XYZ file of C-alpha atoms in Angstrom:
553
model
C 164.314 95.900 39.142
C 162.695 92.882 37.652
C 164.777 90.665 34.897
C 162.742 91.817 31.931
C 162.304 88.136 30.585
C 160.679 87.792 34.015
C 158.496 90.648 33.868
C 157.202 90.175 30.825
C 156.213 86.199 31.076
C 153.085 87.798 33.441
C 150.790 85.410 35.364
C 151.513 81.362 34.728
C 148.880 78.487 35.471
C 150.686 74.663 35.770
C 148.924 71.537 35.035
C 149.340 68.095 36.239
C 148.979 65.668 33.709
C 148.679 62.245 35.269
C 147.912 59.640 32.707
C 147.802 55.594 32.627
C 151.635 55.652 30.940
C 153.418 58.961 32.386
C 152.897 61.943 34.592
C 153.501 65.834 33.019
C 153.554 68.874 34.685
C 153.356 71.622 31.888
C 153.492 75.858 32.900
C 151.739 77.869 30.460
C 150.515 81.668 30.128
C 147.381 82.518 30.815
C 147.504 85.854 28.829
C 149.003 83.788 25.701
C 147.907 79.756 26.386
C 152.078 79.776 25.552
C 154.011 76.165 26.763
C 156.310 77.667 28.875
C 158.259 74.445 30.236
C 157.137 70.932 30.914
C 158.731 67.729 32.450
C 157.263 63.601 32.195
C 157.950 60.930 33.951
C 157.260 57.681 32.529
C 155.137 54.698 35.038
C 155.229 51.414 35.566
C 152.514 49.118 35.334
C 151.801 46.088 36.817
C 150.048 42.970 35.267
C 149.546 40.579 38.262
C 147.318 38.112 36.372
C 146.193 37.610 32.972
C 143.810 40.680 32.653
C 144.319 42.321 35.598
C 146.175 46.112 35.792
C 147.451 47.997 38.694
C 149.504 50.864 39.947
C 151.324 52.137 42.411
C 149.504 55.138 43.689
C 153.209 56.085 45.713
C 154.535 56.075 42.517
C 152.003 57.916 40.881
C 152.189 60.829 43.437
C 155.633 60.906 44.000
C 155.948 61.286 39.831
C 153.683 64.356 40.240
C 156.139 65.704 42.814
C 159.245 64.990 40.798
C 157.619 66.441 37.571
C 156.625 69.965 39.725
C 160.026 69.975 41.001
C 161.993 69.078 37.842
C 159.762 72.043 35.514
C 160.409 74.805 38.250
C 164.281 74.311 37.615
C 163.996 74.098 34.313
C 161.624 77.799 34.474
C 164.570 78.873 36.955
C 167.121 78.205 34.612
C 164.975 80.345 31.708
C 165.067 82.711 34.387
C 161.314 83.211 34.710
C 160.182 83.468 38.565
C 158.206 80.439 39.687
C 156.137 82.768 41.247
C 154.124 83.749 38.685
C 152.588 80.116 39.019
C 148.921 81.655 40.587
C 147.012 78.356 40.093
C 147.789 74.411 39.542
C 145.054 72.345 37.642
C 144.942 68.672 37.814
C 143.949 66.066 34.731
C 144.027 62.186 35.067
C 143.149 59.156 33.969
C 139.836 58.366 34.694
C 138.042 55.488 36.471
C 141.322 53.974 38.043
C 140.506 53.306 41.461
C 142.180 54.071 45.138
C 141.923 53.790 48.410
C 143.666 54.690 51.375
C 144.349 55.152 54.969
C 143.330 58.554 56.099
C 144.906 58.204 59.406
C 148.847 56.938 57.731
C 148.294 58.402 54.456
C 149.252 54.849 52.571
C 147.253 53.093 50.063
C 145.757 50.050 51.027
C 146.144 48.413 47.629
C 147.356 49.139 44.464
C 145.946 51.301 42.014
C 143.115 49.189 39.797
C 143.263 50.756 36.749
C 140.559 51.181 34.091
C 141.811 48.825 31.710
C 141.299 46.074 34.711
C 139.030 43.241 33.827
C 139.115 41.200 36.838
C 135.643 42.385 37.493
C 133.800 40.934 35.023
C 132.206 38.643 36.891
C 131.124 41.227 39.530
C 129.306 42.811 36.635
C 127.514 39.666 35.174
C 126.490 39.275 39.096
C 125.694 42.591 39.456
C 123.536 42.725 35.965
C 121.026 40.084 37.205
C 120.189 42.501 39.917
C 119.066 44.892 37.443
C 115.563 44.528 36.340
C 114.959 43.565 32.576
C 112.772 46.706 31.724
C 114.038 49.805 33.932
C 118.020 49.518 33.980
C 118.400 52.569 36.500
C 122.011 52.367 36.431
C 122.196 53.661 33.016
C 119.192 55.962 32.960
C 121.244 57.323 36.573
C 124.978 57.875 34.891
C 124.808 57.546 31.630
C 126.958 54.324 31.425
C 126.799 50.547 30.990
C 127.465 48.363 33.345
C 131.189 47.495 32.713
C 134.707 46.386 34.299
C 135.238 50.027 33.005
C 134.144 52.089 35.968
C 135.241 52.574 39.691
C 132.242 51.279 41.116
C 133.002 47.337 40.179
C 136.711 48.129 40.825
C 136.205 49.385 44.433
C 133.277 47.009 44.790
C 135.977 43.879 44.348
C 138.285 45.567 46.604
C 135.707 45.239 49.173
C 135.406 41.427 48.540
C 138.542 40.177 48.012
C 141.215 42.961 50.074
C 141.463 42.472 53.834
C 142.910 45.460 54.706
C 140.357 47.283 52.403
C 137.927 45.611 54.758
C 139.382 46.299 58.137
C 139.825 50.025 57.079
C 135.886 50.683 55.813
C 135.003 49.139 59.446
C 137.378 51.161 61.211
C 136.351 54.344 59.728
C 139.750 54.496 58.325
C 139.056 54.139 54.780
C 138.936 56.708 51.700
C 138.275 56.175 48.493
C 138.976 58.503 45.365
C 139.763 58.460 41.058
C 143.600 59.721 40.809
C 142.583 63.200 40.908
C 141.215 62.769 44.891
C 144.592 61.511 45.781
C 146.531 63.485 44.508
C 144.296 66.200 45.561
C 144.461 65.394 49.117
C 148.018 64.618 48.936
C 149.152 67.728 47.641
C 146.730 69.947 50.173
C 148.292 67.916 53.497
C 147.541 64.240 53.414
C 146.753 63.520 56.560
C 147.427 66.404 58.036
C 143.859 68.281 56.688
C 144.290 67.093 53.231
C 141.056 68.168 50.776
C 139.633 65.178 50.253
C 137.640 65.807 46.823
C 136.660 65.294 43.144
C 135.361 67.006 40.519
C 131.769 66.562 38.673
C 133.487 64.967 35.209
C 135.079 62.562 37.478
C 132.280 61.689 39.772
C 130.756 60.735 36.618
C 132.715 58.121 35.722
C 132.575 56.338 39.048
C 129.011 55.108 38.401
C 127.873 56.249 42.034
C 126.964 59.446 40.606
C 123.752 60.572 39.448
C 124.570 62.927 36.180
C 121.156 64.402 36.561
C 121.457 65.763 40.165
C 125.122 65.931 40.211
C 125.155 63.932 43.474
C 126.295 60.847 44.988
C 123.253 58.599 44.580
C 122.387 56.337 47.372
C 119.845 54.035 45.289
C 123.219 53.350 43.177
C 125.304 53.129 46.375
C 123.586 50.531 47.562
C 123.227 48.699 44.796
C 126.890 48.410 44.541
C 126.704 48.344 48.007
C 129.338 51.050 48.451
C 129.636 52.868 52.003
C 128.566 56.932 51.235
C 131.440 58.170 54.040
C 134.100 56.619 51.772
C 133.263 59.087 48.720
C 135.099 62.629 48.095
C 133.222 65.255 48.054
C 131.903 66.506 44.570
C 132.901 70.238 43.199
C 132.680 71.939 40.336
C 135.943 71.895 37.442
C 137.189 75.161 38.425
C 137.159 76.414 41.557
C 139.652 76.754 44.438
C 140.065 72.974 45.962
C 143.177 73.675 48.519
C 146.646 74.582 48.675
C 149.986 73.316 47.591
C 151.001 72.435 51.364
C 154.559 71.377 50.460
C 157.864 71.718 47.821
C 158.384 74.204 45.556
C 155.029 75.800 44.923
C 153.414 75.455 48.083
C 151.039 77.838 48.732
C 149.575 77.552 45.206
C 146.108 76.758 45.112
C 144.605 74.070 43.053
C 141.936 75.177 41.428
C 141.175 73.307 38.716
C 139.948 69.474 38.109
C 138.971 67.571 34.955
C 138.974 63.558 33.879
C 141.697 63.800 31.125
C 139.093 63.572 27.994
C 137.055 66.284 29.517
C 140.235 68.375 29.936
C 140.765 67.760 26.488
C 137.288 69.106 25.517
C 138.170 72.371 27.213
C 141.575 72.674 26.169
C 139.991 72.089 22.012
C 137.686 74.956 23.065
C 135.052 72.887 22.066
C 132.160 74.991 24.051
C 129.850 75.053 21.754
C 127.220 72.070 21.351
C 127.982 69.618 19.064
C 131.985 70.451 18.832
C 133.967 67.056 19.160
C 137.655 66.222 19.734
C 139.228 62.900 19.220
C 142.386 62.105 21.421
C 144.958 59.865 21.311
C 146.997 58.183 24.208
C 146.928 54.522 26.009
C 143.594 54.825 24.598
C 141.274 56.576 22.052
C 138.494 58.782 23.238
C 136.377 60.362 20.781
C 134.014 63.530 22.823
C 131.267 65.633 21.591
C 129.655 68.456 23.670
C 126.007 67.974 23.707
C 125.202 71.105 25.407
C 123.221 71.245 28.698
C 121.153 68.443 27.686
C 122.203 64.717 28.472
C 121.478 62.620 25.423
C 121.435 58.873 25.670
C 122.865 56.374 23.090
C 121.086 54.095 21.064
C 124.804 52.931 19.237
C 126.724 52.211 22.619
C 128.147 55.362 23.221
C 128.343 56.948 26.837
C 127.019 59.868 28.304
C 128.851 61.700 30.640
C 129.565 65.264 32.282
C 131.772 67.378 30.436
C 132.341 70.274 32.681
C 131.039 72.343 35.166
C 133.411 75.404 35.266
C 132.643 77.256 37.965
C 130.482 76.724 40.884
C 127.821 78.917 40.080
C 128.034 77.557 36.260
C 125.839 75.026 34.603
C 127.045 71.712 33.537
C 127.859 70.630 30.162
C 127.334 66.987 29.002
C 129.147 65.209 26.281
C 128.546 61.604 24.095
C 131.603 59.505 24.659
C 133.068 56.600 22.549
C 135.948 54.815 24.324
C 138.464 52.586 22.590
C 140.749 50.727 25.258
C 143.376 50.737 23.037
C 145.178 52.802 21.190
C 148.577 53.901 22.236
C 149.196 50.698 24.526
C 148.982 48.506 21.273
C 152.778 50.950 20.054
C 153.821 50.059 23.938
C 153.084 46.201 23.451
C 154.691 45.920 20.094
C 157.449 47.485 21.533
C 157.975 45.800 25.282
C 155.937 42.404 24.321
C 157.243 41.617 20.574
C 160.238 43.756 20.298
C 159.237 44.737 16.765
C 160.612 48.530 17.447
C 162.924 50.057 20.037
C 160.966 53.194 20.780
C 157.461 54.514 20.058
C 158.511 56.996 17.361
C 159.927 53.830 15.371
C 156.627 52.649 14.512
C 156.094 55.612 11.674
C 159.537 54.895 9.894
C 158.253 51.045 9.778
C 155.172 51.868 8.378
C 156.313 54.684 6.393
C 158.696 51.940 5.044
C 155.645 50.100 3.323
C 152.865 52.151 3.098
C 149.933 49.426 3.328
C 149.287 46.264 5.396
C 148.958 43.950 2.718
C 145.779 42.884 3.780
C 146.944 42.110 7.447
C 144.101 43.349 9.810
C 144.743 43.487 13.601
C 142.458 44.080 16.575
C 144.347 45.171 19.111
C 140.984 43.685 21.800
C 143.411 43.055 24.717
C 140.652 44.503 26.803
C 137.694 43.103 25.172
C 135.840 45.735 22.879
C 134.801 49.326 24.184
C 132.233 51.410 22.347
C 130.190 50.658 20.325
C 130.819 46.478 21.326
C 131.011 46.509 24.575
C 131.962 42.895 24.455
C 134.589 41.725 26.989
C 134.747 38.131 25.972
C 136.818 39.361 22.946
C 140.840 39.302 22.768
C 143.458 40.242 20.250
C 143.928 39.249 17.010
C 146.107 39.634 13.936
C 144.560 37.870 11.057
C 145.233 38.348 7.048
C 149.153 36.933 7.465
C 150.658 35.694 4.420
C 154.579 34.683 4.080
C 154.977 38.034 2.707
C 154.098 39.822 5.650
C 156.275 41.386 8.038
C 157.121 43.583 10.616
C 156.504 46.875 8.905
C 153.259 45.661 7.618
C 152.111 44.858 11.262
C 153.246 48.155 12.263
C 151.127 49.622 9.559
C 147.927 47.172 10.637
C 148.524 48.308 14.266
C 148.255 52.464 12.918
C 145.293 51.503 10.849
C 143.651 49.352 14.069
C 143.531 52.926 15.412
C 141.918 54.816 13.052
C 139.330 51.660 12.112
C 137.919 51.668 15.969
C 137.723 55.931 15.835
C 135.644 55.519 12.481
C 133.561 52.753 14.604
C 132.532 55.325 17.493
C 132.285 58.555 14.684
C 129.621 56.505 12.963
C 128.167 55.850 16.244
C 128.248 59.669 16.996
C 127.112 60.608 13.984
C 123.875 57.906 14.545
C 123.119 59.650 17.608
C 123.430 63.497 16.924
C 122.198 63.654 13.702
C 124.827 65.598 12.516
C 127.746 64.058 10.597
C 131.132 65.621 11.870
C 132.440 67.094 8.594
C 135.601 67.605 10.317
C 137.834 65.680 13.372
C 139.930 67.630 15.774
C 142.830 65.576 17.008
C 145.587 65.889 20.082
C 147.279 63.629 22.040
C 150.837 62.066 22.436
C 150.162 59.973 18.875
C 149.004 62.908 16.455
C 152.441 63.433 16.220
C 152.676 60.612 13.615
C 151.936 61.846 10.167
C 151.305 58.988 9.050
C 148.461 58.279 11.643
C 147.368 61.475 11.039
C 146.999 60.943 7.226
C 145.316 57.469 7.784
C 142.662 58.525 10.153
C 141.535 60.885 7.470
C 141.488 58.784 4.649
C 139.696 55.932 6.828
C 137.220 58.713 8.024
C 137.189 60.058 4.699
C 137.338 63.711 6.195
C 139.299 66.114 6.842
C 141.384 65.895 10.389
C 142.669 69.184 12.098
C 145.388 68.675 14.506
C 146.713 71.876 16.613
C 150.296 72.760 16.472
C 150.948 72.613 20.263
C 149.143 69.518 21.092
C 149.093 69.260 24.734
C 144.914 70.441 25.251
C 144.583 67.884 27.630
C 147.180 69.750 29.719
C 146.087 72.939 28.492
C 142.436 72.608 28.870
C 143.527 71.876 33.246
C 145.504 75.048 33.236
C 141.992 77.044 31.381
C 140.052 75.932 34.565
C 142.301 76.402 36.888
C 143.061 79.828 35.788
C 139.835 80.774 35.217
C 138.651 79.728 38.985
C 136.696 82.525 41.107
C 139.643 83.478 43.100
C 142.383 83.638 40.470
C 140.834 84.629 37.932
C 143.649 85.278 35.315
C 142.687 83.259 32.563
C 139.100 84.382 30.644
C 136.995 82.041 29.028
C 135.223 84.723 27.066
C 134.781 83.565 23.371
C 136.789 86.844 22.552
C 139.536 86.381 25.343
C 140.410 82.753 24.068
C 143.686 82.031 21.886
C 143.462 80.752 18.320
C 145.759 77.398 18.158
C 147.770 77.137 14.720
C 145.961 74.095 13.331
C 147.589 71.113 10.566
C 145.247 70.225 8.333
C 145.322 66.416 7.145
C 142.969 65.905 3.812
C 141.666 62.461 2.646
C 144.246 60.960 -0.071
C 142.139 58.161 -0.946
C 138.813 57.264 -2.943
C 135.532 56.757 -0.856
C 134.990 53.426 -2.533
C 138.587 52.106 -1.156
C 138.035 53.308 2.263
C 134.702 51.386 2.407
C 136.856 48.225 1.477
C 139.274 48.380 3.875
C 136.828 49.454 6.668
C 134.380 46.394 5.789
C 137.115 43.948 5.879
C 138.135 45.468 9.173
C 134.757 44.504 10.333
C 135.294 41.444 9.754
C 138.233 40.703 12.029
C 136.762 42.279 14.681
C 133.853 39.973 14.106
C 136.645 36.947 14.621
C 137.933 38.496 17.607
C 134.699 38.312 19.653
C 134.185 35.414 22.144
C 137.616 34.066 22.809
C 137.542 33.994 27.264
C 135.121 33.282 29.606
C 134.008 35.220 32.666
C 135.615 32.839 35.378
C 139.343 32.990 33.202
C 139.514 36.720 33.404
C 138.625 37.373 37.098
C 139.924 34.177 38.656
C 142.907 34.843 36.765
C 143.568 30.840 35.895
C 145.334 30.318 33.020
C 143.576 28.835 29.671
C 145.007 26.864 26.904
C 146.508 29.942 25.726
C 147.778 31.407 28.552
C 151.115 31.885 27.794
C 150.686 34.713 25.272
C 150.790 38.152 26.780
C 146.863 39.613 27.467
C 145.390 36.992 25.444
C 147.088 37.902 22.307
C 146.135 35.539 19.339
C 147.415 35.222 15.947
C 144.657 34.021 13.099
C 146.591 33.581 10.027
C 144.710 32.889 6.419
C 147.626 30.164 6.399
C 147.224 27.176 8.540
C 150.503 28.268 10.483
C 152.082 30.195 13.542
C 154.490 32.649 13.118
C 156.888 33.259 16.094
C 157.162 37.005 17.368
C 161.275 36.225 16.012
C 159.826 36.146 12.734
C 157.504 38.946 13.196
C 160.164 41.051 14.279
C 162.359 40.310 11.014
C 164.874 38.494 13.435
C 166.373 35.078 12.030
């Protein structure tokens, strides 16, 4: 007789979780949307020149493999049957480029991730091609042309990578986001691996027409991008392949969604004009437009939100990006060594409660939405001798919230609509104090669920609910109610609008600090030896040392 524990836990969906700073594998129920069990693995990253940002796709799939393993002993030892696992969904971070050999299995460079700006020179070259009164690109994906997406990534592999180049002419070559290799990895690799994506993916490539939901040859050849090296495109939920190997092989994976998009799901935001803000190495602020695509006029994307099902319509979604959001808490703590650990950053700024007028623009990847400016770096401007490390840890919070308010306003330009509320997740909604800023900067109220892992959760909703498995409805009705915290704004409108302004005006400062040729040639300029361009404009004529930053003597 079944272990009643067992019994009653009933069918399980996992989710991979493979993001720019860790990897996750989380089990939930699909009768309850319950975390069962979870396990991360944090990544390395790799900065080979001044701007540029790479990974180790091993690394990145062997993480996946350690995080499946590790979470099925840990559900052993809870004594629940890794059995009930019927489906694995997959959610990554988006744009980040591979390619491999399809014949040995290994990549044939490192990971380019999206934060990468080595391209930028590919794009100014490839933006003269684009004539002055029809830009197709944009009209064709939804996006800017930008060091941002895979095309420009893969497109510099293709100049600059020999084996890259001795691959695509021997046929040998395959190119995918993180989703299509882990994808194929986990269905056989080379021995009859899937090699796929899904349509929220696709659409961040900009090879992919958001229209037809199609590879797009016009766009492939203006990027000049070979069609045989491109997955091939499915729907978000559907069965992909199966688990060919460890300790849930046999599982199918049936679900596949770019993180934000996963995020969107897992916020049940279904209904059009629902948003959800999230917070990780980035900040990525979603709103589901429905079944129509609506284009920007304030430098927001558009993009595909889902497609669940292949028999199901797509849904689109505005987009406003911030590069940085989460990696600023990871610099301050591995660049400056103002804090030992990312939860230390609350108690700092906890500690003084204000910035005293210290601004910071955390630009180290030029500006995303609603800029788009990539000549602009990081700066921290505002410093008096008064200022310290808990006041830069508060300026670095508040950076956060300023850029979200920058894309709402966008949203709000384009739908129409003001949000009256923000829903929130991510890895950095666990700071209260983040929490309580972004609401008093918005100046609205922001709703933050109780279990935040939707990106995770919004995987395992697809995958679940694939034709095939089927044990997870997406029914209105069917759907669990998250436990929400509520965060109200604690501060008047008219100080707000003060502190917002004057935010505006450091960004302003931050704009125009590299050229083109330093960024992709990678040559060092005059201030080179500060870590990803990082300046310091103080209202004194002085510099102040990261020693004294950090309160050190």
């Amino acid at each position: 007789m079944a272990d009643p524990k067992t019994a009653a836990v009933g069918p399980l969906v996992g989710a991979v979780v493979q993001g720019t700073n860790s990897t996750r594998f989380l089990v939930f129920s699909s009768k309850t949307a319950e975390l069962l069990s979870h396990h991360k693995v944090e990544l390395t990253q790799e900065f080979p020149k001044e701007g540029w940002v790479e990974q180790d796709p091993k690394e990145i799939l062997q993480s996946v493999y350690e995080c499946i393993a590790r979470t099925c002993e840990k559900l052993d030892e809870m004594n629940i049957d890794i059995s009930n696992i019927k489906a694995v969904g997959v959610s990554n971070q988006r744009e980040t480029t591979v390619i491999w050999d399809k014949l040995t299995g290994e990549p044939l460079y490192n990971a380019v991730v999206w934060l990468d700006l080595r391209t930028q020179t590919t794009v100014e070259d490839l933006g003269k091609k684009i004539p002055g009164n029809s830009n197709f690109v944009k009209s064709k994906t939804g996006l800017p042309l930008s060091t941002y997406f895979s095309a420009v990534k893969l497109r510099w592999m293709l100049d600059n990578v020999r084996n890259v180049q001795k691959a695509v002419e021997e046929g040998r070559a395959l190119f995918g986001t993180i989703d299509s290799w882990l994808i194929w990895s986990l269905t056989g690799g080379v021995n009859g691996g899937v090699h796929c994506t899904d349509v929220t993916n696709a659409s961040r490539t900009m090879l992919f027409n958001i229209h037809s939901l199609e590879w797009d040859k016009e766009l492939c050849d203006f990027f000049e991008i070979p069609m045989d090296l491109l997955p091939n495109v499915f729907s978000s939920s559907e069965i992909y392949g199966l688990i060919k190997t460890g300790a849930l092989e046999g599982v199918p994976i049936s679900g596949c969604l770019g993180d934000q998009c996963a995020a969107l799901v897992g916020q049940m935001c279904f209904q059009e004009g629902q948003a959800k803000n999230t917070y990780g190495t980035g900040c990525f602020l979603l709103c589901n437009t429905g079944r129509k695509c609506v284009f920007s006029e304030h430098g927001l994307l558009t993009t595909v939100a889902y497609k669940l099902g292949r028999e199901k319509p797509a849904y689109y979604a505005l987009e406003g990006s911030v590069a940085i959001a989460g990696a600023v808490i990871r610099w301050l703590r591995d660049n400056l060594g103002i804090i030992e650990t990312s939860g230390d950053i609350e108690k700092l700024a906890k500690e003084v409660g204000t910035s005293y007028g210290c601004y910071f623009v955390p630009a180290f990847s030029g500006l995303y939405a609603p800029y788009w400016e990539p000549s602009a770096r990081g700066i921290l401007c505002g410093l008096t001798q008064f200022t310290n490390k808990c006041h830069i840890a508060f300026a670095a919070l508040e950076a956060v919230c300023f850029q979200t308010r920058e894309i709402l306003e966008a949203m709000n330009h384009d739908c129409g609509i003001p949000l009256r509320h923000l829903q929130v997740d991510g890895g950095m909604t666990d700071n209260k104090v983040l929490m309580q800023l972004q609401a008093d900067i918005l100046h609205i109220p922001v709703i933050k669920p109780f279990m935040p892992e939707t990106t995770a959760l919004g995987a395992a909703m697809a995958a679940g609910a694939a034709e095939g498995v089927s044990i997870w409805s997406l029914e209105p009705q069917a759907l669990s109610v998250l436990r929400m915290e509520r965060f109200e704004p604690q501060i008047q409108a008219t100080e707000s609008e003060i502190r917002y302004a004057t935010w505006k005006k450091a960004v302003m400062k931050s704009m125009g600090w590299v050229t083109s040729q330093s960024s992709e040639s990678g040559d060092p300029s005059i201030f080179s030896s500060m870590p990803l361009g990082f300046f310091i404009v103080s209202s004194m004529v002085m510099l102040i040392g990261a020693r004294y930053i950090s309160g050190m003597p």
